[in-house]
PDB file of C-alpha atoms in Angstrom:
ATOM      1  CA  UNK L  15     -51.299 -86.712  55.904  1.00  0.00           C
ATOM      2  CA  UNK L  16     -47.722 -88.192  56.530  1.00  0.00           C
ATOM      3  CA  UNK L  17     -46.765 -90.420  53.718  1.00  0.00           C
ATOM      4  CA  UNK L  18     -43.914 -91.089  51.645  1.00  0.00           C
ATOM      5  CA  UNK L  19     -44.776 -90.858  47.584  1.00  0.00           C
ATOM      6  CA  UNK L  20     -43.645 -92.439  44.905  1.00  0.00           C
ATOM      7  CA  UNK L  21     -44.140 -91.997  41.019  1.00  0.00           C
ATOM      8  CA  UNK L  22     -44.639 -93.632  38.656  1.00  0.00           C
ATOM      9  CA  UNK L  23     -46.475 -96.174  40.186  1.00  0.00           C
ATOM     10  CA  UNK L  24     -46.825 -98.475  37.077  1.00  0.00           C
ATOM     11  CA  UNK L  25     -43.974 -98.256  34.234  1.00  0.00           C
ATOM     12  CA  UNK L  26     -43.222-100.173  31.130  1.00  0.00           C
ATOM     13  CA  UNK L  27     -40.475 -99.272  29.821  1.00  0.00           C
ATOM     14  CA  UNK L  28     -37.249-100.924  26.825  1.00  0.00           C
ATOM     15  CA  UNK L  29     -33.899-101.810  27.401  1.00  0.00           C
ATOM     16  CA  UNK L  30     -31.037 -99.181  27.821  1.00  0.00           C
ATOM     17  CA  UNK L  31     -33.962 -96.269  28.528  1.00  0.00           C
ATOM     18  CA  UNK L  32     -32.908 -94.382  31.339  1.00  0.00           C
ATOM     19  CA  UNK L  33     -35.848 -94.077  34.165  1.00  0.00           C
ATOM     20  CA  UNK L  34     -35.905 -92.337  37.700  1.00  0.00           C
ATOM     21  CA  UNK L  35     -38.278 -93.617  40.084  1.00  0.00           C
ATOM     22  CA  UNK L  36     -38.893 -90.545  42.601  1.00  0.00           C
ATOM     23  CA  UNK L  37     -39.591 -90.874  46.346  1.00  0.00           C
ATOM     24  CA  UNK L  38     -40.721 -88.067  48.315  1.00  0.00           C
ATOM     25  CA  UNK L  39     -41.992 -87.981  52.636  1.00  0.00           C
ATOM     26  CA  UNK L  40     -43.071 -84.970  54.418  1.00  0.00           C
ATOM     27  CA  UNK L  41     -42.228 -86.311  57.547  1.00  0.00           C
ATOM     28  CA  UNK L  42     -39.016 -85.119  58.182  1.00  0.00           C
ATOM     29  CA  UNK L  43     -37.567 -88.240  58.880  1.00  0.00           C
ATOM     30  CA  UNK L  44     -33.676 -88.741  58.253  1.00  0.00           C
ATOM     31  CA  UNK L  45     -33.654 -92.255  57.068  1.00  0.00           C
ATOM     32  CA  UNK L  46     -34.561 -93.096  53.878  1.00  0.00           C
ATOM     33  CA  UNK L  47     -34.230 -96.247  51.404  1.00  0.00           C
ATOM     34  CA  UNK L  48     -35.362 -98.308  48.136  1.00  0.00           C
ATOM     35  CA  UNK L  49     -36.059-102.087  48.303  1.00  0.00           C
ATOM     36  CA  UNK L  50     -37.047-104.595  45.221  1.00  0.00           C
ATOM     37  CA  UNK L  51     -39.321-107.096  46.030  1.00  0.00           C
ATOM     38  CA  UNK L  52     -39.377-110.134  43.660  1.00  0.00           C
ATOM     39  CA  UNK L  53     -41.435-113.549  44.600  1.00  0.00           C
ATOM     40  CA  UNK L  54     -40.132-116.049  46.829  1.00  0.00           C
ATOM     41  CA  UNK L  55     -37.221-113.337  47.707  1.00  0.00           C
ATOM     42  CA  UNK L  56     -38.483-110.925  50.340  1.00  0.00           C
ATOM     43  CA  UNK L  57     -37.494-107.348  50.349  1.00  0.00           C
ATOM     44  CA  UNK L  58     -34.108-106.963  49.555  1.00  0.00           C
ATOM     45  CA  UNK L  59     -32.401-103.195  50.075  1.00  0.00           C
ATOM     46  CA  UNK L  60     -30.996-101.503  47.072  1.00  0.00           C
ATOM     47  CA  UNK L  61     -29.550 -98.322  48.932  1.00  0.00           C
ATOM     48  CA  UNK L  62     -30.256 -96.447  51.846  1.00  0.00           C
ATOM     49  CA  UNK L  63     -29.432 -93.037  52.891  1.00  0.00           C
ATOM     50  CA  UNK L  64     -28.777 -91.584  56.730  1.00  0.00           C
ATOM     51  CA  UNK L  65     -29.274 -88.070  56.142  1.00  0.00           C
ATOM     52  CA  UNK L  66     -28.660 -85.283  52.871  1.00  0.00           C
ATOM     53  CA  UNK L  67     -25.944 -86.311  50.793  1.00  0.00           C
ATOM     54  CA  UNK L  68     -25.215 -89.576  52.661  1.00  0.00           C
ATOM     55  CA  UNK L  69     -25.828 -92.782  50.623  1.00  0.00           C
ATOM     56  CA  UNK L  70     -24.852 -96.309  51.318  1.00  0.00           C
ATOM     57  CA  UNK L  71     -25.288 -99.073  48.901  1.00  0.00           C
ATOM     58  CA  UNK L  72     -27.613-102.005  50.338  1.00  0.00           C
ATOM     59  CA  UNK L  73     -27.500-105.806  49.434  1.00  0.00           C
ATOM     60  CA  UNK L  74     -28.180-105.372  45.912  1.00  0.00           C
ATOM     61  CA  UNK L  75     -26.819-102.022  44.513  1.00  0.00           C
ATOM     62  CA  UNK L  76     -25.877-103.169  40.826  1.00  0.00           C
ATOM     63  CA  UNK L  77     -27.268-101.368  37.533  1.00  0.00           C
ATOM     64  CA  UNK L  78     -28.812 -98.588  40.561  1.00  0.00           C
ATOM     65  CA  UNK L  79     -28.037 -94.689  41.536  1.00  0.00           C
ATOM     66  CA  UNK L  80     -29.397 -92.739  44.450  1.00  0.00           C
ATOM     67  CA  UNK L  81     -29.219 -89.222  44.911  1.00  0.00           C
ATOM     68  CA  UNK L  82     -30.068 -87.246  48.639  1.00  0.00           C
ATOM     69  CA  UNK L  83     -29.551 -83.223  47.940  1.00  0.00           C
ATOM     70  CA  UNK L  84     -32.618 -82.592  50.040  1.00  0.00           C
ATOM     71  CA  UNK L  85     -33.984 -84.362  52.839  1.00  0.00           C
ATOM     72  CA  UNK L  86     -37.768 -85.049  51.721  1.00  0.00           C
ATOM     73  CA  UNK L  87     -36.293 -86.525  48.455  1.00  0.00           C
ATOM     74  CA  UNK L  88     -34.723 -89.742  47.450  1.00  0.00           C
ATOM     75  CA  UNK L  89     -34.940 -90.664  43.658  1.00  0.00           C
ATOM     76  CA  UNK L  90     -34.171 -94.298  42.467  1.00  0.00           C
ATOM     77  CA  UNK L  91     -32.034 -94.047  38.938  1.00  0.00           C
ATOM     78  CA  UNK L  92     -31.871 -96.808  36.179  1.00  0.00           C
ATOM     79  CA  UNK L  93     -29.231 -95.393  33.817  1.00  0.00           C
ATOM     80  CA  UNK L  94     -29.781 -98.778  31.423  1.00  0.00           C
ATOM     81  CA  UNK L  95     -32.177-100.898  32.793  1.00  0.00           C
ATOM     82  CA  UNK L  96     -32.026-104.232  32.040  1.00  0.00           C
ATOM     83  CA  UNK L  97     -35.138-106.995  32.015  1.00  0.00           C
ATOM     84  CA  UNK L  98     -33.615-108.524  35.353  1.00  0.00           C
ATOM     85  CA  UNK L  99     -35.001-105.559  37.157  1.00  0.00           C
ATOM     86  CA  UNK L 100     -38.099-105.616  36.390  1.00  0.00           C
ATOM     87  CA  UNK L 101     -39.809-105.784  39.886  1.00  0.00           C
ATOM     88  CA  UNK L 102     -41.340-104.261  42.234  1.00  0.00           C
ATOM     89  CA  UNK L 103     -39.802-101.246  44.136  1.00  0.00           C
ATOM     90  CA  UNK L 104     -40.809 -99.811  47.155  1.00  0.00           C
ATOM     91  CA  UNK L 105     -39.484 -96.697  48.788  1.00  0.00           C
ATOM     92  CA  UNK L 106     -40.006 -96.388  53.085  1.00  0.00           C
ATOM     93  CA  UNK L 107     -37.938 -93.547  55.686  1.00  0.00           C
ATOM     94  CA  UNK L 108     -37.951 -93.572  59.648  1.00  0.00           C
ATOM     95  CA  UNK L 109     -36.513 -91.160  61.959  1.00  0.00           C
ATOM     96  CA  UNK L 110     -32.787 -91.893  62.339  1.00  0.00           C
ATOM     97  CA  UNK L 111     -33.103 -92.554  66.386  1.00  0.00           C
ATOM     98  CA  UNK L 112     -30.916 -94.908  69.197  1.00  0.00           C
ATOM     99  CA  UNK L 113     -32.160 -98.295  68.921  1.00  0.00           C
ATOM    100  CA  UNK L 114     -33.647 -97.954  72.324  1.00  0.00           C
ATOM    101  CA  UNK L 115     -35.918 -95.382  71.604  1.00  0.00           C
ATOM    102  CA  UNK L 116     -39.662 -96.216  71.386  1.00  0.00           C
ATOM    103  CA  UNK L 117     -39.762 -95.324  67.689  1.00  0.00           C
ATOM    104  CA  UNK L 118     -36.670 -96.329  66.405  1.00  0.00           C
ATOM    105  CA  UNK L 119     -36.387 -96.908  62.801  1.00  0.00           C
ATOM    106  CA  UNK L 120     -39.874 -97.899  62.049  1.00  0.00           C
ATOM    107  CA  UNK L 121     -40.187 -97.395  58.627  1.00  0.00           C
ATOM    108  CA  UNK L 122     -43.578 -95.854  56.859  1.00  0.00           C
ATOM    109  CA  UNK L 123     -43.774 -97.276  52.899  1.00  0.00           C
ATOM    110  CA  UNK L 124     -44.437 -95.901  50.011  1.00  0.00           C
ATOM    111  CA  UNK L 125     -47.251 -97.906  47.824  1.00  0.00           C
ATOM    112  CA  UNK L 126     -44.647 -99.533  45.679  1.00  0.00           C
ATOM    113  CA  UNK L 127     -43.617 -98.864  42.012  1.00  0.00           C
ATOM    114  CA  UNK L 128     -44.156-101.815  39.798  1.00  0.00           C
ATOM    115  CA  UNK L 129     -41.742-101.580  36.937  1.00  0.00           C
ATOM    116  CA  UNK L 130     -41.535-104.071  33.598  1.00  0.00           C
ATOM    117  CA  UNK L 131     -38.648-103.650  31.643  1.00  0.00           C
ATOM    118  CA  UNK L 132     -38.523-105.477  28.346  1.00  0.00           C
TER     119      UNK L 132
ATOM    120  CA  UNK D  12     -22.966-109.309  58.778  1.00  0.00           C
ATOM    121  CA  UNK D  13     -26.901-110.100  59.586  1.00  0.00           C
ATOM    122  CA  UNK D  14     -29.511-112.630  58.452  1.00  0.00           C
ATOM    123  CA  UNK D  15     -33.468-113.477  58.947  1.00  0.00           C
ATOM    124  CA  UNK D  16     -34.892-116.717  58.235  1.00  0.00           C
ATOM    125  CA  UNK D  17     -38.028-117.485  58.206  1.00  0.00           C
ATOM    126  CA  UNK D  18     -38.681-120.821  58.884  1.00  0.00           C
ATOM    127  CA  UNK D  19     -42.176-121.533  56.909  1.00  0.00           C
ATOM    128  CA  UNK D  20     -42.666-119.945  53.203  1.00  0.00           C
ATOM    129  CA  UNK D  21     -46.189-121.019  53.900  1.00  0.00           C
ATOM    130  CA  UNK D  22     -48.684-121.766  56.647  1.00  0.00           C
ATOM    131  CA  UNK D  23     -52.234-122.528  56.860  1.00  0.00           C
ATOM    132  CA  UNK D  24     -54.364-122.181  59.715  1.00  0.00           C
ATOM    133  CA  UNK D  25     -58.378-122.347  60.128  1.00  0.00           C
ATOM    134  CA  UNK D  26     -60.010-119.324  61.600  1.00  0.00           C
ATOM    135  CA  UNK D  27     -60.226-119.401  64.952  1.00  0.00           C
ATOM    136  CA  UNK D  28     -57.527-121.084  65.507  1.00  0.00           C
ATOM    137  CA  UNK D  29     -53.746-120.194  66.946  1.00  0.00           C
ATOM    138  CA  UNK D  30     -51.330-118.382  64.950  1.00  0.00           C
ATOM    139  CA  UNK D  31     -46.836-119.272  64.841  1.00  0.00           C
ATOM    140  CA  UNK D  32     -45.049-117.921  62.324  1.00  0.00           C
ATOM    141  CA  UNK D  33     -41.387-118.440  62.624  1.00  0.00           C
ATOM    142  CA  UNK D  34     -38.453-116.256  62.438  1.00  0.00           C
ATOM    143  CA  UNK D  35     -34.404-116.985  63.248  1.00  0.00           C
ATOM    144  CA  UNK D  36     -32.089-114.307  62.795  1.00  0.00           C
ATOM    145  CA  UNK D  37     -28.247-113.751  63.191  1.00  0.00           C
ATOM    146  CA  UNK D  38     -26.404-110.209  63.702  1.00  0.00           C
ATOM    147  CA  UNK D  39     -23.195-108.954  64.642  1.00  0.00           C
ATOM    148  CA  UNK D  40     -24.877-106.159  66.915  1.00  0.00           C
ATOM    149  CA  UNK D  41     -27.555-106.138  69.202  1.00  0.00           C
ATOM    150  CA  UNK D  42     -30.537-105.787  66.585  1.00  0.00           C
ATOM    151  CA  UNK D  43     -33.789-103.765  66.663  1.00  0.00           C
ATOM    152  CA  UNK D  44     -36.683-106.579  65.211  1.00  0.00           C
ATOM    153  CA  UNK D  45     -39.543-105.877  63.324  1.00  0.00           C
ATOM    154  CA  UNK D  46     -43.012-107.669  62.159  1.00  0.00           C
ATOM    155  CA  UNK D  47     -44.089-106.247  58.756  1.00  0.00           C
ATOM    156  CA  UNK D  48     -47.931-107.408  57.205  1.00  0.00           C
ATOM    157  CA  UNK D  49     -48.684-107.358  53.282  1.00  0.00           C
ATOM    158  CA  UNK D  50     -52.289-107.466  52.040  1.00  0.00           C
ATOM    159  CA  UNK D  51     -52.207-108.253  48.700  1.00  0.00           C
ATOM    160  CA  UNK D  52     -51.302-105.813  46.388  1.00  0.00           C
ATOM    161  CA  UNK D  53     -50.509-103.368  49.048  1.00  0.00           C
ATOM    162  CA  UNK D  54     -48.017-101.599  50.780  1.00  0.00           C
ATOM    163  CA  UNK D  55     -46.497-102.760  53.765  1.00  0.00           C
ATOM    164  CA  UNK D  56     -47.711-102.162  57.811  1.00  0.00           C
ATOM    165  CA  UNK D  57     -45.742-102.247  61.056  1.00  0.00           C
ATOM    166  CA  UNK D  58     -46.901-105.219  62.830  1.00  0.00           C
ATOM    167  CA  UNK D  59     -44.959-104.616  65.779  1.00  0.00           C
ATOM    168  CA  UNK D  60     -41.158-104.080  67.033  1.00  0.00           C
ATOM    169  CA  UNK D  61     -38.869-104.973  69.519  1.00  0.00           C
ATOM    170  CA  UNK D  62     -36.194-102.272  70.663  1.00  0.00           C
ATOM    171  CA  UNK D  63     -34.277-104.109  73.840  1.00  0.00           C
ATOM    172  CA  UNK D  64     -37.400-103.150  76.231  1.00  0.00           C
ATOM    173  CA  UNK D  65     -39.789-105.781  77.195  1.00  0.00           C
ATOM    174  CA  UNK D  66     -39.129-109.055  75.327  1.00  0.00           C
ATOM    175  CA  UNK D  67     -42.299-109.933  74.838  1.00  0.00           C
ATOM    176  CA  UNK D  68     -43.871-107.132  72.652  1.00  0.00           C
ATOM    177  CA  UNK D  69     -47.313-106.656  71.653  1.00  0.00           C
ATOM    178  CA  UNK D  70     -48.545-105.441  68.171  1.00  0.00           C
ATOM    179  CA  UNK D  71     -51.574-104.853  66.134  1.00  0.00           C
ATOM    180  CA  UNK D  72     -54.748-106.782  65.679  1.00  0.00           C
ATOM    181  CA  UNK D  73     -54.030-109.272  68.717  1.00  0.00           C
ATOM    182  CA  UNK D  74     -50.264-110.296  67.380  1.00  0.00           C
ATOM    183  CA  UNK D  75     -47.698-110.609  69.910  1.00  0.00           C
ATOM    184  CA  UNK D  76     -43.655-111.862  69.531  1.00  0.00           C
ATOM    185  CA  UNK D  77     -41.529-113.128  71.849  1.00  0.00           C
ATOM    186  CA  UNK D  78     -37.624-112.170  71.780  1.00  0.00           C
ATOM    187  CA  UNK D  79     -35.721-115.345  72.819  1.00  0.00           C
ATOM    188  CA  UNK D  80     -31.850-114.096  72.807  1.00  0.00           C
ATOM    189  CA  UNK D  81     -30.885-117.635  73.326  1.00  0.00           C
ATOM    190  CA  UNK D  82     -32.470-118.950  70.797  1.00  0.00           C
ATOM    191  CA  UNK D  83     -31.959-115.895  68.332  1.00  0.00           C
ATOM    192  CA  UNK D  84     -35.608-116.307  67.700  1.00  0.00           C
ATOM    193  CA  UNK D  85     -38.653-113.537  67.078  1.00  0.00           C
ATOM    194  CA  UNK D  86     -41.499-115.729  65.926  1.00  0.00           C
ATOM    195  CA  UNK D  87     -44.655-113.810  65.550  1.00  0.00           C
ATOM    196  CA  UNK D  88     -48.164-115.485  67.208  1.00  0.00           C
ATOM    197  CA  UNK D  89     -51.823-114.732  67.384  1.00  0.00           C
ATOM    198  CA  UNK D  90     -54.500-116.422  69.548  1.00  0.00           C
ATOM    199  CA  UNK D  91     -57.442-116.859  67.421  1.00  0.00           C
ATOM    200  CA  UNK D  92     -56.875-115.992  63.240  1.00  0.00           C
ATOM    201  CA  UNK D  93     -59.337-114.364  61.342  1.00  0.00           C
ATOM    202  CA  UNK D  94     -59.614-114.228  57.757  1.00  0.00           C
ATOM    203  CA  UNK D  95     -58.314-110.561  57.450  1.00  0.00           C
ATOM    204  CA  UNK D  96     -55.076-112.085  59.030  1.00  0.00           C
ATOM    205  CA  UNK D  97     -54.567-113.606  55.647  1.00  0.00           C
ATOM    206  CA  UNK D  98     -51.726-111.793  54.331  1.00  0.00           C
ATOM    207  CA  UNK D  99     -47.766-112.084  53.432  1.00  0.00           C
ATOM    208  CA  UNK D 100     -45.689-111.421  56.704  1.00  0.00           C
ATOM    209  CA  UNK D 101     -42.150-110.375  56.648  1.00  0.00           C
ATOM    210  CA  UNK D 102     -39.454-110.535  59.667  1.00  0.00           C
ATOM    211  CA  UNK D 103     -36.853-108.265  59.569  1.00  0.00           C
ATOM    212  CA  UNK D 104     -33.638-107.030  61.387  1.00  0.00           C
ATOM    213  CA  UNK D 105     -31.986-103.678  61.782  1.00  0.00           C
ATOM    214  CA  UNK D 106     -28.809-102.257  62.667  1.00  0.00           C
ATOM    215  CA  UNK D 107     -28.038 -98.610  63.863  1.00  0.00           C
ATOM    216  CA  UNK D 108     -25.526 -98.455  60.914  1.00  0.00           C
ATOM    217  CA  UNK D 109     -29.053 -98.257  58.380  1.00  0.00           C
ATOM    218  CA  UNK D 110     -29.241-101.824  57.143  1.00  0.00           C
ATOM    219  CA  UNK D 111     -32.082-103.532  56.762  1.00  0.00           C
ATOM    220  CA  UNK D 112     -32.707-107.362  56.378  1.00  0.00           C
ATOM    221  CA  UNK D 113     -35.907-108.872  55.296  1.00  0.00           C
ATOM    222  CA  UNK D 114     -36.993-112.210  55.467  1.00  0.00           C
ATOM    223  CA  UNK D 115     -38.521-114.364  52.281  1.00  0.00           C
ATOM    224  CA  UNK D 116     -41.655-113.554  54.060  1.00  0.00           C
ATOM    225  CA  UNK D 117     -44.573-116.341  54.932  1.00  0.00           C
ATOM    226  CA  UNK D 118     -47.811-116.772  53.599  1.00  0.00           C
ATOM    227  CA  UNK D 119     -50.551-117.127  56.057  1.00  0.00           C
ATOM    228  CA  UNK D 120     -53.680-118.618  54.297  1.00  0.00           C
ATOM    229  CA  UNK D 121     -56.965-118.470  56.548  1.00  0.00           C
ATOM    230  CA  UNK D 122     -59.205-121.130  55.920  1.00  0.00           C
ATOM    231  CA  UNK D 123     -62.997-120.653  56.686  1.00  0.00           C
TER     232      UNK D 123
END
């Protein structure tokens, strides 16, 4: 089944404790990317990545890390989290296509990661 | 730079009745639009999308949107709700260059 995967899917977690949020699709789709979602706010992009080993920060990059050495795998890092991030994350890739194709960039989501921090 | 508004944080229809939820956006490039549904406590589905084809662009579950270039408008309608309509909806806007804008999403509450 094509999906894209991500672990843990519910994490509480202190102050300063490092945490990696992993996101994996085995649909061999170039594009891949994190988003927060936090009420009232929408989806807001944290980082996105084009293809292996290129990353671009999104709207909201602070107190995040992203990592693409292989193409099925995009891990979210929290070196110290902080309480302000507690949210939750969702992970989603596409096929990196011309606008005008039929399938362009329609993303598939992961089933979110809802992580407290206290 | 790019933006999406959506016009309504809420809106509350009776079933059976017609569907308008609202979307403005603003982009440097020629965008690619989206329609994304939430069901609570659930991922998120492809509504529908608009690529530069047809304008008009039909999605799933009866919802169509209408690309208005003048008006830099996508708003997303449905003939007839139904209570599994009743969801969070999010507009968003793309770029080749791989960002991503979401709206604050609308509510869409179905009364019976």
């Amino acid at each position: 089944e094509a999906q894209v995967t991500q672990n843990p899917r519910y994490l509480i977690t202190v102050t300063g404790k490092k945490l990696t949020v992993t996101c994996s699709q085995n649909m061999n789709h170039e594009y891949m990317s994190w988003y927060r979602q936090d009420p009232g706010l929408g989806l807001r992009q944290i980082y996105y990545s084009m293809n292996v080993e290129v990353t671009d920060k999104g709207d909201v990059p602070e107190g995040y890390k992203v990592s693409r050495k292989e193409k099925r795998n995009f891990p979210l890092i929290l070196e110290s989290p902080s309480p302000n991030q507690t949210s939750l994350y969702f992970c989603a890739s596409s096929f990196y296509l011309p606008r005008t194709a039929s399938g362009a960039n329609v993303l598939t989501f992961g089933a979110g990661s809802r992580l407290t921090v206290l | 730079a790019q933006s999406v508004t959506q016009l309504d944080s809420h809106v509350s229809v009776s079933e059976g009745t017609p569907v308008l939820l609202r979307c403005n956006y603003s982009s440097s490039y020629s965008p690619s639009l989206f329609w994304y549904v939430q069901h609570p406590n659930k991922g998120l589905q492809l509504l529908l999308k608009y690529t530069s084809a047809a304008t008009l662009v039909k999605g799933i579950n009866g919802f169509e949107a209408e690309f208005k270039k003048s008006e830099t408008s996508f708003h997303l309608t449905k003939p007839s709700a139904h209570m599994s309509d009743a969801a969070e909806y999010f507009c968003v806007v793309n770029t080749n260059a791989g960002k991503s804008t979401f709206g604050d999403g609308t509510t869409l509450t179905v009364k019976p």
